[in-house]
mmCIF file of N, CA and C in Angstrom:
data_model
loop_
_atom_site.group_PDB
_atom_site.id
_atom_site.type_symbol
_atom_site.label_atom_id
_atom_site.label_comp_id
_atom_site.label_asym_id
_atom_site.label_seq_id
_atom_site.Cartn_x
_atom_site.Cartn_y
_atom_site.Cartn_z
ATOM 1 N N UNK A 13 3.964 -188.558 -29.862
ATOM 2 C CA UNK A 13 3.580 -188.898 -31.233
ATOM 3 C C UNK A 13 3.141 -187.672 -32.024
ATOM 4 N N UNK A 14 2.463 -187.117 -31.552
ATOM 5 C CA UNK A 14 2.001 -185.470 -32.322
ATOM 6 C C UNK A 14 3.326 -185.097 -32.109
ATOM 7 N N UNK A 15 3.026 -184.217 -33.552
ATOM 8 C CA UNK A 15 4.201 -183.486 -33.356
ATOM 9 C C UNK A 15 3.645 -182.345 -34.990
ATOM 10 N N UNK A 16 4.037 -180.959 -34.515
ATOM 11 C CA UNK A 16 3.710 -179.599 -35.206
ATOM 12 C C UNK A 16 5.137 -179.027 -35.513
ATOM 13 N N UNK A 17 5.378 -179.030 -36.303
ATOM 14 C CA UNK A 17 6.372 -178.463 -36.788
ATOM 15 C C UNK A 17 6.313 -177.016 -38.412
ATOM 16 N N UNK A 18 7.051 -175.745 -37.821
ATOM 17 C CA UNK A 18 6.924 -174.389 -38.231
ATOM 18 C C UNK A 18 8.021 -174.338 -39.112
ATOM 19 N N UNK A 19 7.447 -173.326 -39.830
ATOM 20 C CA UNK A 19 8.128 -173.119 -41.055
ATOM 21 C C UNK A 19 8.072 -172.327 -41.849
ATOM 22 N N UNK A 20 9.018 -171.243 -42.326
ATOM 23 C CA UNK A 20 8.733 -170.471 -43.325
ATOM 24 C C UNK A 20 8.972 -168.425 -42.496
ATOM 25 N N UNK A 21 9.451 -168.836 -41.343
ATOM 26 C CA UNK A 21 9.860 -167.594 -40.969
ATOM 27 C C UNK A 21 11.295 -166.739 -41.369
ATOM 28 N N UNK A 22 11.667 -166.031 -40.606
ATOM 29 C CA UNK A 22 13.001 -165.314 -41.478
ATOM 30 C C UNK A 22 12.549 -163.658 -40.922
ATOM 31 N N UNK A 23 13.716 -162.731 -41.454
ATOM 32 C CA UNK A 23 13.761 -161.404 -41.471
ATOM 33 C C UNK A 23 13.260 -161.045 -42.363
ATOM 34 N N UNK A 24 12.550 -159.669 -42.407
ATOM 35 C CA UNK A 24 11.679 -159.197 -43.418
ATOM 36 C C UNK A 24 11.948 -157.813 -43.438
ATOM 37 N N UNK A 25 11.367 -157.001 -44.407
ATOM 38 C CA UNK A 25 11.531 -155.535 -44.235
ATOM 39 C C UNK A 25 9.992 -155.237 -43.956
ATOM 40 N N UNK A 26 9.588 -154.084 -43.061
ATOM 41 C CA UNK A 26 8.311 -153.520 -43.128
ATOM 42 C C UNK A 26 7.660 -153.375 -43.989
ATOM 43 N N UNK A 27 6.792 -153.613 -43.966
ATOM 44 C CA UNK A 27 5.635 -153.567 -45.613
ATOM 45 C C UNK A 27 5.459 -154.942 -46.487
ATOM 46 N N UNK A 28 6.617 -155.609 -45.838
ATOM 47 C CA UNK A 28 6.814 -157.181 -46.510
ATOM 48 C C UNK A 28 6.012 -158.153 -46.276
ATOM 49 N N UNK A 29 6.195 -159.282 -46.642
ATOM 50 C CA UNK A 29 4.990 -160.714 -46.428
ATOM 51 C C UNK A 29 5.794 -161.668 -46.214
ATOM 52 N N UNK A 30 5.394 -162.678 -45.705
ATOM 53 C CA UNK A 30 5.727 -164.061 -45.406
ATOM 54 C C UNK A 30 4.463 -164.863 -44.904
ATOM 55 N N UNK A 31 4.902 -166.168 -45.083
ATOM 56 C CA UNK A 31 3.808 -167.393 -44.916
ATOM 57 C C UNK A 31 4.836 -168.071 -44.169
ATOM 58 N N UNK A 32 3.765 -168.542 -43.242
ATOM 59 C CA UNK A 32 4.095 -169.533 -42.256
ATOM 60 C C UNK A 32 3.456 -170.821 -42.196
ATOM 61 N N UNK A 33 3.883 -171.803 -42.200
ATOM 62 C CA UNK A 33 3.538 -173.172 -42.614
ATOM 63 C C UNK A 33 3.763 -174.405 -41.228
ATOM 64 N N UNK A 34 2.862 -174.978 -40.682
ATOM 65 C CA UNK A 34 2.702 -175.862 -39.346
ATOM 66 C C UNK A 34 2.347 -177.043 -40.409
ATOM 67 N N UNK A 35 3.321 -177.785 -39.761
ATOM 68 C CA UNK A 35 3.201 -179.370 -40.932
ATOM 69 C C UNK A 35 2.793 -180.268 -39.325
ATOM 70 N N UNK A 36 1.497 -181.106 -39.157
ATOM 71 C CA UNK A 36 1.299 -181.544 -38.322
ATOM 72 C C UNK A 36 0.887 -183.142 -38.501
ATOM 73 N N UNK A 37 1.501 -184.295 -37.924
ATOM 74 C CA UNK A 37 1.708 -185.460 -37.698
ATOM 75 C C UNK A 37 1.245 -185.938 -36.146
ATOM 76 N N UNK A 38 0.602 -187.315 -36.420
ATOM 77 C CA UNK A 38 0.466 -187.586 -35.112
ATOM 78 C C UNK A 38 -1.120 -187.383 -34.970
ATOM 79 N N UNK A 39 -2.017 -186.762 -35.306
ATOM 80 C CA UNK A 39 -3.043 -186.492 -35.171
ATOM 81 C C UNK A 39 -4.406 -186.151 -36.234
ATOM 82 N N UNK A 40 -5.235 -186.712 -35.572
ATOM 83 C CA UNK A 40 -6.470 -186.596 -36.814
ATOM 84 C C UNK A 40 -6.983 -185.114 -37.146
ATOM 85 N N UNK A 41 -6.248 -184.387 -38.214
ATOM 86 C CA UNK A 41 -5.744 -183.262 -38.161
ATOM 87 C C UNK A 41 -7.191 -182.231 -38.225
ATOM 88 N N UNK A 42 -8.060 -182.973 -38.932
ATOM 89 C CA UNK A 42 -9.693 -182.345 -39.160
ATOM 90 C C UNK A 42 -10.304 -182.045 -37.724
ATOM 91 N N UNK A 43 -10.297 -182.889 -36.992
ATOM 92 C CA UNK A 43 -11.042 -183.137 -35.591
ATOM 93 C C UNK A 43 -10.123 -181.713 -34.585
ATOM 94 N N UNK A 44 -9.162 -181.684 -35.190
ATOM 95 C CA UNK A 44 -8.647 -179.904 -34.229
ATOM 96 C C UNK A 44 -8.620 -178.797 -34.407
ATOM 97 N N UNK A 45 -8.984 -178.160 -33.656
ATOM 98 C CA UNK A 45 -9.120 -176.365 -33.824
ATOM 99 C C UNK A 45 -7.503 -176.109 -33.974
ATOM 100 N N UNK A 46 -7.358 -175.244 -35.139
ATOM 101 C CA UNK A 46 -5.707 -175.264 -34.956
ATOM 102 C C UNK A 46 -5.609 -173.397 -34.954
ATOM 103 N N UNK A 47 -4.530 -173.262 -34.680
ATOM 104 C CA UNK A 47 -4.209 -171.638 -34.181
ATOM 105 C C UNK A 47 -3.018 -171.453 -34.112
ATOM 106 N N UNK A 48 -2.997 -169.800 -34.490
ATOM 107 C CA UNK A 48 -0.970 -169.312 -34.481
ATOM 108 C C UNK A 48 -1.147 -168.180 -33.083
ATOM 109 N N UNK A 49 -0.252 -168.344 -32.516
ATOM 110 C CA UNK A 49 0.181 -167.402 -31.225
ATOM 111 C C UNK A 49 2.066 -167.091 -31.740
ATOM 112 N N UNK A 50 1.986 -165.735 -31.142
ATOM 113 C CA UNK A 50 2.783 -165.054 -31.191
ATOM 114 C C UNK A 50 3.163 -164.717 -29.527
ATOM 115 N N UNK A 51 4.456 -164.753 -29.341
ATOM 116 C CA UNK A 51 5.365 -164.022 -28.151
ATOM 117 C C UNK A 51 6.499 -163.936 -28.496
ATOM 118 N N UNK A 52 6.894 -162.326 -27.522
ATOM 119 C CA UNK A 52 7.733 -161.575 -27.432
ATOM 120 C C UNK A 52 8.550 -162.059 -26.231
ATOM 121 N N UNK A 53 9.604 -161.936 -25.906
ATOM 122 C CA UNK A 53 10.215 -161.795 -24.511
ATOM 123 C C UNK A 53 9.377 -160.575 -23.415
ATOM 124 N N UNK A 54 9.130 -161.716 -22.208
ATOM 125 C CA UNK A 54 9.018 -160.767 -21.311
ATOM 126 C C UNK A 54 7.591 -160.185 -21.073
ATOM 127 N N UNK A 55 6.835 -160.868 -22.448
ATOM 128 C CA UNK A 55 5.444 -160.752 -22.370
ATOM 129 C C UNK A 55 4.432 -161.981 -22.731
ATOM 130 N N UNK A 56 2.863 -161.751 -22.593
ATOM 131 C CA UNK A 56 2.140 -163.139 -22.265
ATOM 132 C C UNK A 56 2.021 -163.430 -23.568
ATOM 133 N N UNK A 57 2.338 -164.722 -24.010
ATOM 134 C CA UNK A 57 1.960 -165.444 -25.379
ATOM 135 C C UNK A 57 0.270 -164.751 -25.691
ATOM 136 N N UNK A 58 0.580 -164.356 -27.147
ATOM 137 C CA UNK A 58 -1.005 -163.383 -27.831
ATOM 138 C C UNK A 58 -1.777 -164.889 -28.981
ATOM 139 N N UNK A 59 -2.746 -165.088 -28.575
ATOM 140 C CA UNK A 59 -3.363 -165.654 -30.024
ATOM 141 C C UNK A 59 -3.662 -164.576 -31.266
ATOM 142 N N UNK A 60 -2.834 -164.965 -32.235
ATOM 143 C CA UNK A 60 -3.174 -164.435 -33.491
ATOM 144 C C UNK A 60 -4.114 -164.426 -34.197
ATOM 145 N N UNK A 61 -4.695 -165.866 -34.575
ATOM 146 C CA UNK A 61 -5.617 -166.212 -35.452
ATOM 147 C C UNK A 61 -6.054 -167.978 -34.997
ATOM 148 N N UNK A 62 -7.274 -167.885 -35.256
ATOM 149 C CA UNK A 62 -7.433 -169.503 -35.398
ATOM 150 C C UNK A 62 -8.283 -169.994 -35.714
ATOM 151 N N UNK A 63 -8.756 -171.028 -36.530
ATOM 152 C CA UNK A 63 -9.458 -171.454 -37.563
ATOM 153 C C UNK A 63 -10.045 -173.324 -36.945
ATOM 154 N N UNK A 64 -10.871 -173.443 -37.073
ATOM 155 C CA UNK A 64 -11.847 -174.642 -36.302
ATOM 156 C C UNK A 64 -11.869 -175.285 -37.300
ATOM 157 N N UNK A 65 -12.880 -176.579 -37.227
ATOM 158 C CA UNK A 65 -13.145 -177.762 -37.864
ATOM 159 C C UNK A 65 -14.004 -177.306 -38.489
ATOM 160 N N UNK A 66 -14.975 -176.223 -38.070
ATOM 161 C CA UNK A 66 -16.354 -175.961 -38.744
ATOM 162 C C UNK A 66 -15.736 -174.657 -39.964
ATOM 163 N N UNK A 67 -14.838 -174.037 -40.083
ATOM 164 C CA UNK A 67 -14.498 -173.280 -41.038
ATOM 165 C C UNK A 67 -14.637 -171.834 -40.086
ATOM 166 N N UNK A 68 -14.518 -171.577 -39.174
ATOM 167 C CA UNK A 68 -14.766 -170.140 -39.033
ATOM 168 C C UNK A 68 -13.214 -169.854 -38.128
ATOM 169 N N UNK A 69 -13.270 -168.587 -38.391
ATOM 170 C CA UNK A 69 -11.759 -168.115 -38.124
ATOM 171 C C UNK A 69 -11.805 -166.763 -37.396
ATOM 172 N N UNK A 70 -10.618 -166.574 -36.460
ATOM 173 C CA UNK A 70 -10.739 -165.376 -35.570
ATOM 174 C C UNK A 70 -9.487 -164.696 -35.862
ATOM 175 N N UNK A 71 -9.380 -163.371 -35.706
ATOM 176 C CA UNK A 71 -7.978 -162.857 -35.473
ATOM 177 C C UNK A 71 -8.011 -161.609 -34.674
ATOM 178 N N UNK A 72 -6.782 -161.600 -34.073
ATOM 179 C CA UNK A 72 -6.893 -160.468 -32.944
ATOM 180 C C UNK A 72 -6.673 -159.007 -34.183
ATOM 181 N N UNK A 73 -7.477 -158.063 -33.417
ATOM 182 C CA UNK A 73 -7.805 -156.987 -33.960
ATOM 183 C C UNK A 73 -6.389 -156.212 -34.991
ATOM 184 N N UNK A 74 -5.165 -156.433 -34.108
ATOM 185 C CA UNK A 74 -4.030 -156.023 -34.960
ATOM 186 C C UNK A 74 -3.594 -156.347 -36.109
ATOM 187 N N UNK A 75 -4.043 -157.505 -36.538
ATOM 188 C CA UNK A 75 -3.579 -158.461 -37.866
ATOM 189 C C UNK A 75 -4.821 -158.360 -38.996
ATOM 190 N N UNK A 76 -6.178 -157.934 -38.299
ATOM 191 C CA UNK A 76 -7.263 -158.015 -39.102
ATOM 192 C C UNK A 76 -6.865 -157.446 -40.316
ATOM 193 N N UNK A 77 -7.094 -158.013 -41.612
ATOM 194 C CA UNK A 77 -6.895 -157.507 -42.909
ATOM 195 C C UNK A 77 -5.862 -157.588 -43.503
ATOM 196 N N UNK A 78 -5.098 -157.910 -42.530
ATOM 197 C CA UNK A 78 -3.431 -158.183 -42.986
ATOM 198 C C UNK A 78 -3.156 -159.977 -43.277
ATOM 199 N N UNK A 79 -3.262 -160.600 -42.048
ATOM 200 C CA UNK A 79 -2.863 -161.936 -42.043
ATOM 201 C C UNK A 79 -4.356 -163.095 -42.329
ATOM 202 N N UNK A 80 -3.698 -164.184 -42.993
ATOM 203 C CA UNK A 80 -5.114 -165.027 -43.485
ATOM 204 C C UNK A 80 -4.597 -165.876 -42.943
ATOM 205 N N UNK A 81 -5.626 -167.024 -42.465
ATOM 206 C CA UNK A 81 -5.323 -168.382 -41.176
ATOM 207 C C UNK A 81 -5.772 -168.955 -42.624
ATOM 208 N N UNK A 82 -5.332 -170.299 -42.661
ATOM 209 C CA UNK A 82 -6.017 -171.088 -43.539
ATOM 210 C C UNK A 82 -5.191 -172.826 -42.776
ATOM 211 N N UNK A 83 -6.565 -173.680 -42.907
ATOM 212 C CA UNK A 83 -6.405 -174.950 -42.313
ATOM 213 C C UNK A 83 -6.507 -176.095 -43.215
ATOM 214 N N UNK A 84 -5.439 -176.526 -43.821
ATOM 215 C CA UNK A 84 -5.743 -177.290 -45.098
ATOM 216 C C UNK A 84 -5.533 -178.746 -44.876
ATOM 217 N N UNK A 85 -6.970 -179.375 -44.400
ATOM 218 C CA UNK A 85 -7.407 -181.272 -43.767
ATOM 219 C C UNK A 85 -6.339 -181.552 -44.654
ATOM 220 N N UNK A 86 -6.709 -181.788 -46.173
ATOM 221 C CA UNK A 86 -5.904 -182.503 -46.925
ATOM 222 C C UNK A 86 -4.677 -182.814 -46.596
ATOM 223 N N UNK A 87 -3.479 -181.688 -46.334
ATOM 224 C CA UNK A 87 -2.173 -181.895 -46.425
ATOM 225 C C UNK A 87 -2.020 -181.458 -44.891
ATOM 226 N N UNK A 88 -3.217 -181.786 -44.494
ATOM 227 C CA UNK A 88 -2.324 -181.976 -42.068
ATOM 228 C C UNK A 88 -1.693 -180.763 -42.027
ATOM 229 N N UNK A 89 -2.021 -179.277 -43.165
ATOM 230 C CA UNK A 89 -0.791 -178.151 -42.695
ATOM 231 C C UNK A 89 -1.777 -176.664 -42.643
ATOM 232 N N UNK A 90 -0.868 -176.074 -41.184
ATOM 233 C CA UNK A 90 -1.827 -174.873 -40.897
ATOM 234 C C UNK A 90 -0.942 -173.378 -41.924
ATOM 235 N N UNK A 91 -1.395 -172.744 -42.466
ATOM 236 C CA UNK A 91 -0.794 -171.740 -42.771
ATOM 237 C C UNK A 91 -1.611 -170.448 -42.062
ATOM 238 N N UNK A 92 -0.295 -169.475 -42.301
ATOM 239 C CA UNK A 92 -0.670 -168.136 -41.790
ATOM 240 C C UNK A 92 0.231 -167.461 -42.837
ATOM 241 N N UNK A 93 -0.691 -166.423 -43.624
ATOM 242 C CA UNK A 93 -0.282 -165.613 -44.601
ATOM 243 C C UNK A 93 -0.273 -164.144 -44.050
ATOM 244 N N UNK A 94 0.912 -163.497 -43.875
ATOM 245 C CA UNK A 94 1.142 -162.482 -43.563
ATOM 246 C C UNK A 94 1.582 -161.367 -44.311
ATOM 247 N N UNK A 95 0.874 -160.159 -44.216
ATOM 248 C CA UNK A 95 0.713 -159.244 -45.240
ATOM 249 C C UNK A 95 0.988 -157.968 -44.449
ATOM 250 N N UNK A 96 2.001 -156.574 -45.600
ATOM 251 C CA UNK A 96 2.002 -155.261 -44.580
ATOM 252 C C UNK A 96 2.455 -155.695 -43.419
ATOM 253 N N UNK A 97 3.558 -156.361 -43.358
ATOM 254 C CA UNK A 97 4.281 -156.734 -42.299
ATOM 255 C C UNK A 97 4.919 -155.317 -41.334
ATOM 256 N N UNK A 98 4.918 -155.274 -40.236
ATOM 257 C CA UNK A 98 5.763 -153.971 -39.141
ATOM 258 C C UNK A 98 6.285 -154.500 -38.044
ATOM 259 N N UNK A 99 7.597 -153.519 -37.347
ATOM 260 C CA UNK A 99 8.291 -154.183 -36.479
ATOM 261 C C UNK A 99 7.138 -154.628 -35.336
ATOM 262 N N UNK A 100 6.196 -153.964 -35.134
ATOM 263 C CA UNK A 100 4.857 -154.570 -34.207
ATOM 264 C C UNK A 100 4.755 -156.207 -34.121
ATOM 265 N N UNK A 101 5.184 -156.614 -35.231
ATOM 266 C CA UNK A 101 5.052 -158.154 -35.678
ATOM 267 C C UNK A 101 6.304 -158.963 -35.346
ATOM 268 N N UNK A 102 7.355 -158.700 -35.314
ATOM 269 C CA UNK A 102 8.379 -159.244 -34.954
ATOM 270 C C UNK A 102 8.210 -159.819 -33.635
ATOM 271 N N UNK A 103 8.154 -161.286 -33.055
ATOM 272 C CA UNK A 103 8.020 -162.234 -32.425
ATOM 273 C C UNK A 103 8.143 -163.791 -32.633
ATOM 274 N N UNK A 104 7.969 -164.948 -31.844
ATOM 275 C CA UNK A 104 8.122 -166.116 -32.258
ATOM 276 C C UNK A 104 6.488 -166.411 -32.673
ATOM 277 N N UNK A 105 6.685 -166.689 -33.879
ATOM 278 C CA UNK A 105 5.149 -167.770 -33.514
ATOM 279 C C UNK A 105 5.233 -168.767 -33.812
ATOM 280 N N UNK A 106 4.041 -169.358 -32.736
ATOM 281 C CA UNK A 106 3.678 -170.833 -32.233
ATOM 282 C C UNK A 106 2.883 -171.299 -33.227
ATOM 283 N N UNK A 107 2.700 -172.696 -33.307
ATOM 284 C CA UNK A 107 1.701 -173.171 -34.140
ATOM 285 C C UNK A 107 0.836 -173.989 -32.964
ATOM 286 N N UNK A 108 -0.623 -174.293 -32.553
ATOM 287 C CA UNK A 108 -1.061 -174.640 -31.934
ATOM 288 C C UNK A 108 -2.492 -175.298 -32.236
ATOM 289 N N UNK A 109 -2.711 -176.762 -31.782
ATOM 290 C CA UNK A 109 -3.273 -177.966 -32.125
ATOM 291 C C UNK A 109 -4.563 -177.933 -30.625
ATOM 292 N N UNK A 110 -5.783 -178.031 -30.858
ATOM 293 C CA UNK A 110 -6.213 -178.490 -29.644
ATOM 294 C C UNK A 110 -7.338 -178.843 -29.357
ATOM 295 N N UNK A 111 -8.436 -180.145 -29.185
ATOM 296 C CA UNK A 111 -9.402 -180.520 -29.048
ATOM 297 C C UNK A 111 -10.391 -179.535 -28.214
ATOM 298 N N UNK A 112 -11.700 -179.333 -28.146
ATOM 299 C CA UNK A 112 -12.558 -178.318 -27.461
ATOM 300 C C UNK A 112 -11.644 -178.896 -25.775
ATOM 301 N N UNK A 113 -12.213 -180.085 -25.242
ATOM 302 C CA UNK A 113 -12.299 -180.442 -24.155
ATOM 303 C C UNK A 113 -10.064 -180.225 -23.281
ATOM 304 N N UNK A 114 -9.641 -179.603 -24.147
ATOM 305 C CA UNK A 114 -8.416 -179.805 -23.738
ATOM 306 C C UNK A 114 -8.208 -178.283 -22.774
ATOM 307 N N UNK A 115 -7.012 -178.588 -21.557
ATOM 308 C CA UNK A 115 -6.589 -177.364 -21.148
ATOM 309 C C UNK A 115 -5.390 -176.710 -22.191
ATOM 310 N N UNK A 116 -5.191 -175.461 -21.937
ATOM 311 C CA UNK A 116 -4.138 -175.246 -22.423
ATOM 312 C C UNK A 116 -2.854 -175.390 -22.304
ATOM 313 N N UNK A 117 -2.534 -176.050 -21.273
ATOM 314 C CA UNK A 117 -1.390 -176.749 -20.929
ATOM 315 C C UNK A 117 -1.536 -178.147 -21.429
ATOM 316 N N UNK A 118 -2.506 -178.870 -22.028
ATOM 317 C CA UNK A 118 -2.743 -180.037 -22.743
ATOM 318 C C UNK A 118 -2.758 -180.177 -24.396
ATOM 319 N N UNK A 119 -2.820 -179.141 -25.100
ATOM 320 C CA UNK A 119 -2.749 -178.519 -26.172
ATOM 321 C C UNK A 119 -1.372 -178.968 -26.898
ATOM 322 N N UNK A 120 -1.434 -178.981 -27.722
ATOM 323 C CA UNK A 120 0.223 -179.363 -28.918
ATOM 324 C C UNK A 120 0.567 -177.905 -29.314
ATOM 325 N N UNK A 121 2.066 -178.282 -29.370
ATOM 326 C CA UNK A 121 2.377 -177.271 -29.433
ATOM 327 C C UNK A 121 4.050 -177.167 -30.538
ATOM 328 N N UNK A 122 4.173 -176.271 -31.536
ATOM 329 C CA UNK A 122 4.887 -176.205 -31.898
ATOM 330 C C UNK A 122 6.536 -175.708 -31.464
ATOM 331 N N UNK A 123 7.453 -175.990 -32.236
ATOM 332 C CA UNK A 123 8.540 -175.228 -31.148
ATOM 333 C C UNK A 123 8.750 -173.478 -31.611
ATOM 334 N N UNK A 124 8.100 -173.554 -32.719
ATOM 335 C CA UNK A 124 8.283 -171.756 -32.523
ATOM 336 C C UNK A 124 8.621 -171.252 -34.024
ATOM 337 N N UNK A 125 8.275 -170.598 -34.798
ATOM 338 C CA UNK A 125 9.800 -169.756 -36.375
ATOM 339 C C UNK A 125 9.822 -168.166 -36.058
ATOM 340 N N UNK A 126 10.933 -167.717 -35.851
ATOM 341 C CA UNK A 126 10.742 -166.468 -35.310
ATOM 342 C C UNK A 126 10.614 -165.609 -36.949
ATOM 343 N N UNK A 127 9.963 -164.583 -36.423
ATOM 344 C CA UNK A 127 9.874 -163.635 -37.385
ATOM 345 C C UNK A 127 10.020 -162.574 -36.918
ATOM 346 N N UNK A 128 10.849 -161.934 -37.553
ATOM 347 C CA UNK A 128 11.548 -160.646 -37.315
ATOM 348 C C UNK A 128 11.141 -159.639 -38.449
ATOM 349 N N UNK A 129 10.797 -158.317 -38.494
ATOM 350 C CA UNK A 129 10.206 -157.314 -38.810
ATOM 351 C C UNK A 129 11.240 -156.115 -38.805
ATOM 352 N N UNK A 130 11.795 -155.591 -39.993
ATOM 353 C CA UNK A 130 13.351 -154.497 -39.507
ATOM 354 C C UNK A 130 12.089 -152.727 -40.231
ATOM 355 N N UNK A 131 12.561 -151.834 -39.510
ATOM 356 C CA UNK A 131 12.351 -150.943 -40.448
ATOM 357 C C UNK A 131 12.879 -150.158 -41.068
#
């Protein structure tokens, strides 16, 4: 029944922007910590950013200042605004749904929008 679905990826040039958009159904969308992860081939899925019920938001040190998490109850949709884009960034990202008490193998999970980064 949940179900997260991504949106808004594509090829970019370095220095460029894109927004990424998780349209999520199925679930009481306020009550979840929601979050974007990024992977590459061949390496361990990275959390990007992620933004709670209570309003506070994390991002891994590489994106700081660049990318904005934003969790909008109203319309059930997670965005990630990406800014000063570099091939560093080129990967799939995930969109990801998940109650405190959940494992991460119990977690929702999107199927992926790749974003690609050229220089």
């Amino acid at each position: 029944q949940v179900r997260l679905v991504e949106s808004g990826g594509g090829l970019v040039q370095a220095g460029g922007s894109l927004r990424l958009s998780c349209a999520a159904t199925g679930l009481n969308f306020v009550r979840y910590t929601m979050a974007w992860y990024r992977q590459v081939p061949g390496k361990q899925r990275e959390l990007v950013a992620r933004a709670t019920t209570f309003g506070t938001t994390n991002y891994v040190d590489s994106v700081k200042g660049r990318f904005t998490i934003t969790k909008d109850n109203a319309k059930s949709t997670l965005y990630l605004e990406m800014k000063l884009l570099s091939p560093e960034d080129t990967a799939v990202y995930y969109c990801n749904a998940a109650l405190p008490w959940m494992a991460v193998s119990d977690t929702y999970w999107g199927q992926g929008a790749q974003v690609t980064v050229s220089s």
